mmCIF file of C-alpha atoms and ligand atoms in Angstrom:
data_model
loop_
_atom_site.group_PDB
_atom_site.id
_atom_site.type_symbol
_atom_site.label_atom_id
_atom_site.label_comp_id
_atom_site.label_asym_id
_atom_site.label_seq_id
_atom_site.Cartn_x
_atom_site.Cartn_y
_atom_site.Cartn_z
ATOM 1 C CA GLN A 1 -0.099 0.118 0.058
ATOM 2 C CA GLN A 2 1.169 3.496 -0.945
ATOM 3 C CA THR A 3 -0.259 6.984 0.339
ATOM 4 C CA THR A 4 0.356 9.996 -1.786
ATOM 5 C CA GLU A 5 -1.048 13.544 -1.223
ATOM 6 C CA HIS A 6 -4.581 12.584 -2.587
ATOM 7 C CA ILE A 7 -4.640 9.016 -3.200
ATOM 8 C CA THR A 8 -4.011 5.703 -1.912
ATOM 9 C CA VAL A 9 -2.828 2.581 -4.103
ATOM 10 C CA GLU A 10 -2.968 -0.905 -3.174
ATOM 11 C CA TRP A 11 -2.177 -4.290 -4.842
ATOM 12 C CA ARG A 12 -4.165 -7.069 -3.816
ATOM 13 C CA GLY A 13 -3.271 -10.053 -5.898
ATOM 14 C CA ARG A 14 -3.851 -9.350 -9.497
ATOM 15 C CA VAL A 15 -6.007 -6.349 -8.535
ATOM 16 C CA GLY A 16 -4.741 -2.665 -8.278
ATOM 17 C CA ILE A 17 -7.075 -0.505 -6.233
ATOM 18 C CA ILE A 18 -6.702 3.319 -6.450
ATOM 19 C CA THR A 19 -8.792 5.097 -3.529
ATOM 20 C CA LEU A 20 -9.241 9.083 -3.976
ATOM 21 C CA ASN A 21 -8.569 10.362 -0.693
ATOM 22 C CA ARG A 22 -9.314 14.058 -0.534
ATOM 23 C CA PRO A 23 -11.976 14.168 2.337
ATOM 24 C CA HIS A 24 -12.369 17.733 2.937
ATOM 25 C CA ALA A 25 -13.221 18.449 -0.739
ATOM 26 C CA LEU A 26 -15.417 15.243 -1.207
ATOM 27 C CA ASN A 27 -12.747 14.163 -3.527
ATOM 28 C CA ALA A 28 -12.850 17.081 -5.797
ATOM 29 C CA LEU A 29 -10.336 16.390 -8.954
ATOM 30 C CA ASN A 30 -7.803 19.003 -8.707
ATOM 31 C CA LEU A 31 -4.642 18.686 -11.000
ATOM 32 C CA ALA A 32 -2.601 16.955 -8.483
ATOM 33 C CA LEU A 33 -4.783 14.493 -7.671
ATOM 34 C CA GLY A 34 -5.578 13.729 -11.460
ATOM 35 C CA ALA A 35 -1.614 13.287 -11.969
ATOM 36 C CA GLU A 36 -1.442 11.212 -9.190
ATOM 37 C CA VAL A 37 -4.468 8.902 -10.310
ATOM 38 C CA VAL A 38 -3.041 8.599 -13.998
ATOM 39 C CA ALA A 39 0.606 7.893 -12.921
ATOM 40 C CA ALA A 40 -0.947 5.140 -10.673
ATOM 41 C CA ALA A 41 -3.199 3.631 -13.366
ATOM 42 C CA ALA A 42 -0.326 3.925 -15.949
ATOM 43 C CA ALA A 43 2.170 1.959 -13.812
ATOM 44 C CA MET A 44 -0.702 -0.696 -13.265
ATOM 45 C CA ASP A 45 -1.422 -0.650 -16.981
ATOM 46 C CA THR A 46 2.045 -1.527 -18.082
ATOM 47 C CA ASP A 47 2.270 -4.196 -15.042
ATOM 48 C CA PRO A 48 1.380 -7.567 -16.242
ATOM 49 C CA SER A 49 0.755 -8.687 -12.828
ATOM 50 C CA ILE A 50 -2.232 -6.506 -12.787
ATOM 51 C CA GLY A 51 -5.156 -8.012 -14.545
ATOM 52 C CA ALA A 52 -7.892 -5.423 -13.219
ATOM 53 C CA ILE A 53 -7.847 -1.790 -11.771
ATOM 54 C CA VAL A 54 -10.484 -0.500 -9.280
ATOM 55 C CA LEU A 55 -11.167 3.035 -8.811
ATOM 56 C CA THR A 56 -13.060 4.293 -5.686
ATOM 57 C CA GLY A 57 -13.655 7.095 -3.237
ATOM 58 C CA SER A 58 -15.202 7.332 0.001
ATOM 59 C CA GLU A 59 -18.775 6.245 1.148
ATOM 60 C CA LYS A 60 -19.862 9.822 1.100
ATOM 61 C CA ALA A 61 -18.151 10.785 -2.474
ATOM 62 C CA PHE A 62 -16.561 9.114 -5.113
ATOM 63 C CA ALA A 63 -16.037 12.426 -6.382
ATOM 64 C CA ALA A 64 -18.003 15.676 -6.169
ATOM 65 C CA GLY A 65 -16.578 17.084 -9.621
ATOM 66 C CA ALA A 66 -13.683 19.091 -10.921
ATOM 67 C CA ASP A 67 -12.290 21.392 -8.092
ATOM 68 C CA ILE A 68 -14.117 24.364 -8.465
ATOM 69 C CA LYS A 69 -11.865 26.469 -6.240
ATOM 70 C CA GLU A 70 -9.052 25.660 -8.341
ATOM 71 C CA MET A 71 -10.949 26.545 -11.773
ATOM 72 C CA ALA A 72 -12.595 29.616 -10.430
ATOM 73 C CA GLY A 73 -9.855 31.921 -11.177
ATOM 74 C CA ARG A 74 -8.702 30.674 -14.550
ATOM 75 C CA SER A 75 -9.449 32.458 -17.848
ATOM 76 C CA TYR A 76 -9.996 31.163 -21.318
ATOM 77 C CA ALA A 77 -6.177 31.659 -22.156
ATOM 78 C CA ASP A 78 -5.060 29.572 -19.208
ATOM 79 C CA VAL A 79 -7.231 26.649 -19.891
ATOM 80 C CA ILE A 80 -6.608 26.165 -23.333
ATOM 81 C CA ARG A 81 -2.900 26.679 -22.985
ATOM 82 C CA GLU A 82 -2.914 24.218 -20.334
ATOM 83 C CA ASP A 83 -5.200 21.969 -22.256
ATOM 84 C CA PHE A 84 -7.062 21.729 -18.991
ATOM 85 C CA PHE A 85 -8.525 18.201 -18.023
ATOM 86 C CA SER A 86 -6.526 16.446 -20.875
ATOM 87 C CA VAL A 87 -4.384 14.633 -18.289
ATOM 88 C CA TRP A 88 -7.588 12.432 -17.840
ATOM 89 C CA ASP A 89 -7.217 11.066 -21.547
ATOM 90 C CA ARG A 90 -4.415 8.664 -20.086
ATOM 91 C CA PHE A 91 -6.831 7.216 -17.689
ATOM 92 C CA ALA A 92 -9.336 6.883 -20.464
ATOM 93 C CA ALA A 93 -6.783 4.966 -22.745
ATOM 94 C CA VAL A 94 -5.887 2.194 -20.085
ATOM 95 C CA ARG A 95 -6.001 -0.956 -21.633
ATOM 96 C CA THR A 96 -6.202 -3.308 -18.300
ATOM 97 C CA PRO A 97 -10.023 -3.925 -17.425
ATOM 98 C CA THR A 98 -11.023 -0.729 -14.963
ATOM 99 C CA ILE A 99 -13.789 -0.688 -12.727
ATOM 100 C CA ALA A 100 -15.576 2.207 -10.707
ATOM 101 C CA ALA A 101 -16.946 1.441 -7.402
ATOM 102 C CA VAL A 102 -19.068 4.510 -6.816
ATOM 103 C CA SER A 103 -20.526 5.221 -3.392
ATOM 104 C CA GLY A 104 -22.130 8.588 -2.877
ATOM 105 C CA TYR A 105 -21.762 11.671 -5.271
ATOM 106 C CA ALA A 106 -20.288 11.106 -8.608
ATOM 107 C CA LEU A 107 -20.710 14.585 -9.951
ATOM 108 C CA GLY A 108 -19.244 16.517 -12.797
ATOM 109 C CA GLY A 109 -15.916 15.184 -13.671
ATOM 110 C CA GLY A 110 -16.433 12.413 -10.923
ATOM 111 C CA CYS A 111 -19.297 11.179 -13.167
ATOM 112 C CA GLU A 112 -17.020 11.597 -16.088
ATOM 113 C CA VAL A 113 -14.139 9.636 -14.672
ATOM 114 C CA ALA A 114 -16.446 6.938 -13.507
ATOM 115 C CA MET A 115 -17.809 6.630 -17.012
ATOM 116 C CA MET A 116 -14.378 6.213 -18.309
ATOM 117 C CA CYS A 117 -14.245 3.063 -16.669
ATOM 118 C CA ASP A 118 -15.080 -0.156 -18.247
ATOM 119 C CA LEU A 119 -17.566 -1.315 -15.359
ATOM 120 C CA LEU A 120 -19.578 0.894 -13.128
ATOM 121 C CA ILE A 121 -20.507 -0.729 -9.642
ATOM 122 C CA ALA A 122 -22.980 1.600 -7.684
ATOM 123 C CA ALA A 123 -23.807 1.462 -3.899
ATOM 124 C CA GLU A 124 -27.163 2.108 -3.185
ATOM 125 C CA ASN A 125 -26.623 5.569 -1.977
ATOM 126 C CA ALA A 126 -24.654 6.656 -5.222
ATOM 127 C CA ARG A 127 -25.804 10.007 -6.880
ATOM 128 C CA PHE A 128 -24.821 10.769 -10.509
ATOM 129 C CA GLY A 129 -24.933 14.312 -12.253
ATOM 130 C CA GLN A 130 -23.362 16.511 -14.257
ATOM 131 C CA PRO A 131 -24.069 19.800 -12.650
ATOM 132 C CA GLU A 132 -21.590 22.057 -14.610
ATOM 133 C CA ILE A 133 -24.560 24.046 -16.257
ATOM 134 C CA THR A 134 -25.395 25.354 -12.468
ATOM 135 C CA LEU A 135 -21.971 26.620 -12.546
ATOM 136 C CA GLY A 136 -22.327 28.428 -15.854
ATOM 137 C CA THR A 137 -20.127 25.898 -17.705
ATOM 138 C CA MET A 138 -20.189 22.456 -18.939
ATOM 139 C CA PRO A 139 -18.964 18.985 -18.908
ATOM 140 C CA GLY A 140 -15.326 18.895 -19.965
ATOM 141 C CA ILE A 141 -13.911 15.364 -19.293
ATOM 142 C CA GLY A 142 -16.027 13.578 -21.795
ATOM 143 C CA GLY A 143 -19.348 13.825 -19.946
ATOM 144 C CA THR A 144 -21.456 15.030 -22.866
ATOM 145 C CA GLN A 145 -20.154 12.136 -25.117
ATOM 146 C CA ARG A 146 -19.895 9.382 -22.720
ATOM 147 C CA LEU A 147 -23.126 9.989 -20.856
ATOM 148 C CA ALA A 148 -25.072 10.261 -24.249
ATOM 149 C CA ARG A 149 -23.697 6.895 -25.594
ATOM 150 C CA ALA A 150 -24.435 5.159 -22.278
ATOM 151 C CA VAL A 151 -28.025 6.558 -21.569
ATOM 152 C CA GLY A 152 -29.164 8.111 -24.780
ATOM 153 C CA LYS A 153 -30.086 11.638 -25.811
ATOM 154 C CA ALA A 154 -33.179 11.769 -23.770
ATOM 155 C CA LYS A 155 -31.586 11.310 -20.276
ATOM 156 C CA ALA A 156 -28.241 12.907 -20.983
ATOM 157 C CA MET A 157 -29.886 16.254 -22.218
ATOM 158 C CA ASP A 158 -31.972 16.074 -18.978
ATOM 159 C CA LEU A 159 -28.978 15.752 -16.795
ATOM 160 C CA VAL A 160 -26.664 18.056 -18.526
ATOM 161 C CA LEU A 161 -29.227 20.898 -19.041
ATOM 162 C CA THR A 162 -31.080 20.834 -15.666
ATOM 163 C CA GLY A 163 -27.681 19.703 -13.409
ATOM 164 C CA ARG A 164 -30.159 17.377 -11.395
ATOM 165 C CA MET A 165 -28.868 14.249 -9.977
ATOM 166 C CA MET A 166 -30.008 10.606 -10.611
ATOM 167 C CA ASP A 167 -29.932 7.870 -8.032
ATOM 168 C CA ALA A 168 -28.390 4.360 -8.402
ATOM 169 C CA GLU A 169 -31.746 2.941 -9.217
ATOM 170 C CA GLU A 170 -32.376 5.365 -12.270
ATOM 171 C CA ALA A 171 -28.696 5.275 -13.298
ATOM 172 C CA GLU A 172 -28.982 1.299 -13.642
ATOM 173 C CA ARG A 173 -32.351 1.555 -15.534
ATOM 174 C CA ALA A 174 -30.770 3.992 -17.715
ATOM 175 C CA GLY A 175 -27.724 1.721 -18.504
ATOM 176 C CA LEU A 176 -25.128 3.763 -16.737
ATOM 177 C CA VAL A 177 -24.477 1.296 -14.010
ATOM 178 C CA SER A 178 -23.461 -2.209 -14.502
ATOM 179 C CA ARG A 179 -24.546 -3.360 -10.857
ATOM 180 C CA ILE A 180 -26.152 -1.951 -7.782
ATOM 181 C CA VAL A 181 -24.867 -3.509 -4.305
ATOM 182 C CA THR A 182 -25.554 -2.548 -0.767
ATOM 183 C CA THR A 183 -23.202 0.493 0.428
ATOM 184 C CA ASP A 184 -21.392 -1.405 2.982
ATOM 185 C CA THR A 185 -20.451 -4.410 0.657
ATOM 186 C CA LEU A 186 -19.456 -2.136 -2.387
ATOM 187 C CA LEU A 187 -15.666 -2.388 -1.945
ATOM 188 C CA ASP A 188 -15.911 -6.483 -1.450
ATOM 189 C CA GLU A 189 -18.358 -7.058 -4.021
ATOM 190 C CA THR A 190 -16.237 -4.564 -6.443
ATOM 191 C CA LEU A 191 -13.088 -6.818 -5.545
ATOM 192 C CA ALA A 192 -14.602 -10.217 -6.219
ATOM 193 C CA ILE A 193 -15.834 -8.765 -9.675
ATOM 194 C CA ALA A 194 -12.312 -7.520 -10.364
ATOM 195 C CA GLU A 195 -10.522 -10.611 -9.091
ATOM 196 C CA LYS A 196 -12.800 -12.844 -11.403
ATOM 197 C CA ILE A 197 -11.799 -10.528 -14.415
ATOM 198 C CA ALA A 198 -8.174 -10.501 -13.488
ATOM 199 C CA SER A 199 -8.205 -14.513 -13.305
ATOM 200 C CA MET A 200 -9.093 -14.356 -17.035
ATOM 201 C CA SER A 201 -6.187 -14.116 -19.777
ATOM 202 C CA LEU A 202 -5.057 -10.654 -19.964
ATOM 203 C CA PRO A 203 -4.134 -10.344 -23.436
ATOM 204 C CA ALA A 204 -7.833 -11.887 -24.218
ATOM 205 C CA ALA A 205 -9.402 -9.354 -21.888
ATOM 206 C CA TYR A 206 -7.592 -6.533 -23.838
ATOM 207 C CA ALA A 207 -8.965 -7.824 -27.031
ATOM 208 C CA ALA A 208 -12.316 -8.069 -25.744
ATOM 209 C CA LYS A 209 -12.456 -4.629 -24.204
ATOM 210 C CA GLU A 210 -11.083 -3.070 -27.393
ATOM 211 C CA ALA A 211 -13.812 -4.622 -29.033
ATOM 212 C CA VAL A 212 -16.676 -3.589 -26.974
ATOM 213 C CA ALA A 213 -15.120 -0.030 -26.877
ATOM 214 C CA HIS A 214 -15.192 -0.235 -30.581
ATOM 215 C CA ALA A 215 -18.717 -0.304 -30.837
ATOM 216 C CA HIS A 216 -19.068 3.647 -29.656
ATOM 217 C CA GLU A 217 -16.585 4.435 -32.299
ATOM 218 C CA SER A 218 -17.386 2.723 -35.636
ATOM 219 C CA THR A 219 -20.513 1.873 -37.819
ATOM 220 C CA LEU A 220 -21.938 -1.703 -37.088
ATOM 221 C CA ALA A 221 -20.186 -3.190 -40.159
ATOM 222 C CA ALA A 222 -16.850 -1.991 -39.347
ATOM 223 C CA GLY A 223 -17.270 -2.914 -35.577
ATOM 224 C CA VAL A 224 -18.385 -6.519 -36.680
ATOM 225 C CA GLN A 225 -15.293 -6.646 -38.814
ATOM 226 C CA PHE A 226 -12.739 -5.467 -36.265
ATOM 227 C CA GLU A 227 -14.388 -7.974 -33.718
ATOM 228 C CA ARG A 228 -13.752 -10.819 -36.300
ATOM 229 C CA ARG A 229 -10.319 -10.043 -36.908
ATOM 230 C CA THR A 230 -9.616 -9.400 -33.191
ATOM 231 C CA PHE A 231 -11.189 -12.773 -32.256
ATOM 232 C CA HIS A 232 -9.168 -14.422 -35.066
ATOM 233 C CA ALA A 233 -6.172 -13.034 -33.398
ATOM 234 C CA THR A 234 -6.913 -14.627 -30.151
ATOM 235 C CA PHE A 235 -6.151 -17.827 -31.604
ATOM 236 C CA ALA A 236 -2.373 -16.697 -31.535
ATOM 237 C CA LEU A 237 -2.352 -16.896 -27.781
ATOM 238 C CA ALA A 238 -1.237 -19.978 -25.770
ATOM 239 C CA ASP A 239 -4.256 -18.878 -23.029
ATOM 240 C CA ARG A 240 -6.856 -19.375 -26.071
ATOM 241 C CA ALA A 241 -5.390 -22.870 -26.775
ATOM 242 C CA GLU A 242 -5.283 -23.820 -22.674
ATOM 243 C CA GLY A 243 -8.667 -22.444 -22.287
ATOM 244 C CA MET A 244 -10.382 -24.576 -24.931
ATOM 245 C CA ALA A 245 -8.250 -27.604 -23.889
ATOM 246 C CA ALA A 246 -9.368 -27.288 -20.341
ATOM 247 C CA PHE A 247 -12.871 -26.980 -21.417
ATOM 248 C CA VAL A 248 -12.523 -30.302 -23.194
ATOM 249 C CA GLU A 249 -10.666 -32.076 -20.403
ATOM 250 C CA LYS A 250 -13.418 -30.776 -17.946
ATOM 251 C CA ARG A 251 -10.691 -29.115 -15.759
ATOM 252 C CA PRO A 252 -9.883 -25.315 -14.613
ATOM 253 C CA PRO A 253 -7.586 -23.652 -17.257
ATOM 254 C CA THR A 254 -4.379 -22.325 -16.136
ATOM 255 C CA PHE A 255 -3.688 -18.981 -18.066
ATOM 256 C CA THR A 256 -0.106 -17.752 -18.582
ATOM 257 C CA HIS A 257 -1.353 -14.503 -19.750
ATOM 258 C CA ALA A 258 0.491 -15.011 -23.241
HETATM 259 N N1 CAA B 1 -14.875 21.527 -5.996
HETATM 260 C C1 CAA B 1 -14.137 21.985 -4.766
HETATM 261 N N2 CAA B 1 -14.774 21.893 -3.535
HETATM 262 C C2 CAA B 1 -15.822 20.978 -3.554
HETATM 263 C C3 CAA B 1 -16.427 20.387 -4.463
HETATM 264 C C4 CAA B 1 -15.924 20.780 -5.676
HETATM 265 N N3 CAA B 1 -16.424 19.988 -6.810
HETATM 266 N N4 CAA B 1 -17.337 19.538 -3.946
HETATM 267 C C5 CAA B 1 -17.514 19.893 -2.591
HETATM 268 N N5 CAA B 1 -16.251 20.652 -2.273
HETATM 269 C C6 CAA B 1 -15.650 21.078 -0.944
HETATM 270 C C7 CAA B 1 -17.018 22.035 -0.432
HETATM 271 O O1 CAA B 1 -16.546 23.335 -0.887
HETATM 272 C C8 CAA B 1 -16.712 21.924 1.256
HETATM 273 O O2 CAA B 1 -15.456 22.437 1.463
HETATM 274 P P1 CAA B 1 -15.499 23.647 2.691
HETATM 275 O O3 CAA B 1 -15.921 22.610 4.141
HETATM 276 O O4 CAA B 1 -14.292 24.103 2.590
HETATM 277 O O5 CAA B 1 -16.589 24.492 2.508
HETATM 278 C C9 CAA B 1 -16.590 20.203 1.174
HETATM 279 O O6 CAA B 1 -16.244 19.937 -0.102
HETATM 280 C C10 CAA B 1 -17.692 19.668 1.505
HETATM 281 O O7 CAA B 1 -18.733 20.113 0.723
HETATM 282 P P2 CAA B 1 -20.248 20.732 1.157
HETATM 283 O O8 CAA B 1 -20.219 21.415 2.419
HETATM 284 O O9 CAA B 1 -20.852 21.269 0.102
HETATM 285 O O10 CAA B 1 -21.108 19.168 1.398
HETATM 286 P P3 CAA B 1 -22.461 18.829 1.195
HETATM 287 O O11 CAA B 1 -22.955 17.596 1.691
HETATM 288 O O12 CAA B 1 -23.562 20.031 1.853
HETATM 289 O O13 CAA B 1 -23.060 19.034 -0.446
HETATM 290 C C11 CAA B 1 -22.453 18.438 -2.580
HETATM 291 C C12 CAA B 1 -22.452 18.111 -1.257
HETATM 292 C C13 CAA B 1 -23.827 18.658 -3.055
HETATM 293 C C14 CAA B 1 -21.684 17.490 -3.687
HETATM 294 C C15 CAA B 1 -21.695 19.616 -2.816
HETATM 295 O O14 CAA B 1 -20.757 19.819 -2.252
HETATM 296 C C16 CAA B 1 -21.862 20.296 -4.259
HETATM 297 O O15 CAA B 1 -22.704 20.497 -4.797
HETATM 298 N N6 CAA B 1 -20.579 20.251 -4.899
HETATM 299 C C17 CAA B 1 -20.225 20.596 -5.985
HETATM 300 C C18 CAA B 1 -20.788 19.800 -7.246
HETATM 301 C C19 CAA B 1 -20.556 20.361 -8.534
HETATM 302 O O16 CAA B 1 -20.899 21.321 -8.966
HETATM 303 N N7 CAA B 1 -19.582 19.623 -9.404
HETATM 304 C C20 CAA B 1 -19.239 20.008 -10.670
HETATM 305 C C21 CAA B 1 -17.958 20.632 -10.856
HETATM 306 S S1 CAA B 1 -17.453 21.324 -12.269
HETATM 307 C C22 CAA B 1 -16.718 19.926 -13.218
HETATM 308 O O17 CAA B 1 -16.805 18.996 -12.773
HETATM 309 C C23 CAA B 1 -16.118 20.407 -14.589
HETATM 310 C C24 CAA B 1 -16.124 19.403 -15.598
HETATM 311 O O18 CAA B 1 -16.765 18.684 -15.769
HETATM 312 C C25 CAA B 1 -14.662 19.376 -16.361
#
């Protein structure tokens, strides 16, 4: 376990856990926190002994948005020069499966970062929203795009234009959330899912994740073609031969992630 200024990083077997730890600001995403998360996630992403990455916050807040106090004094010239928030693009580009474990507030940038993850596990007390409009601005870490793709135009417009929050039930019905669990079991349930994913062949997981992500980037025909070629490519994996042989021989597979 390693604790830096704004996060804690843990390794449990093949699962990496990044916990946002800025309680006095409800885990608001300032630039320093973003840099720490991205550095930790990038290190785990290039470590073949990690097969799944969990991102979580506290019971009260996954993250209550970008840090408004840090943004308040910036000008247009400042944010365009800094390419403000582009640091999070590296998190979205992680190839290892990622899971957001969300309890409490996931607002603004908090909701946007949760949506970058492959699975989103919500505690019963989770609240999602894009309240930037109430600050005279709008989402800027992918919220308009990922929310619209996840829940469709009707609900994305509702949330982005009114700034209202939706609870875990509504978020699951809308397709934003993979599963809802009780608040006190959030981390245990998420870790069980992460361990399951991390026990699979990592190169097969990269391929499967990339193909699902492709559904948002291409036409159906191009996506199916990409999937077909990627599926064919898994036949180059020792893990593919092992997985099928294990099924035929009625035994559990031993994946070597090769
Ligand atoms: N930035 C900076 N500080 C924040 C913050 C944020 N996004 N959210 C909460 N905090 C701070 C509060 O200022 C407060 O600090 P002080 O004790 O120093 O006053 C502390 O966290 C606790 O917050 P509250 O007292 O407000 O707690 P609450 O339980 O009464 O309310 C809340 C909780 C409804 C989440 C409320 O804090 C809130 O509305 N937060 C802001 C939500 C928001 O607008 N997020 C969008 C940010 S913009 C963005 O994300 C841009 C983008 O997409 C790129």
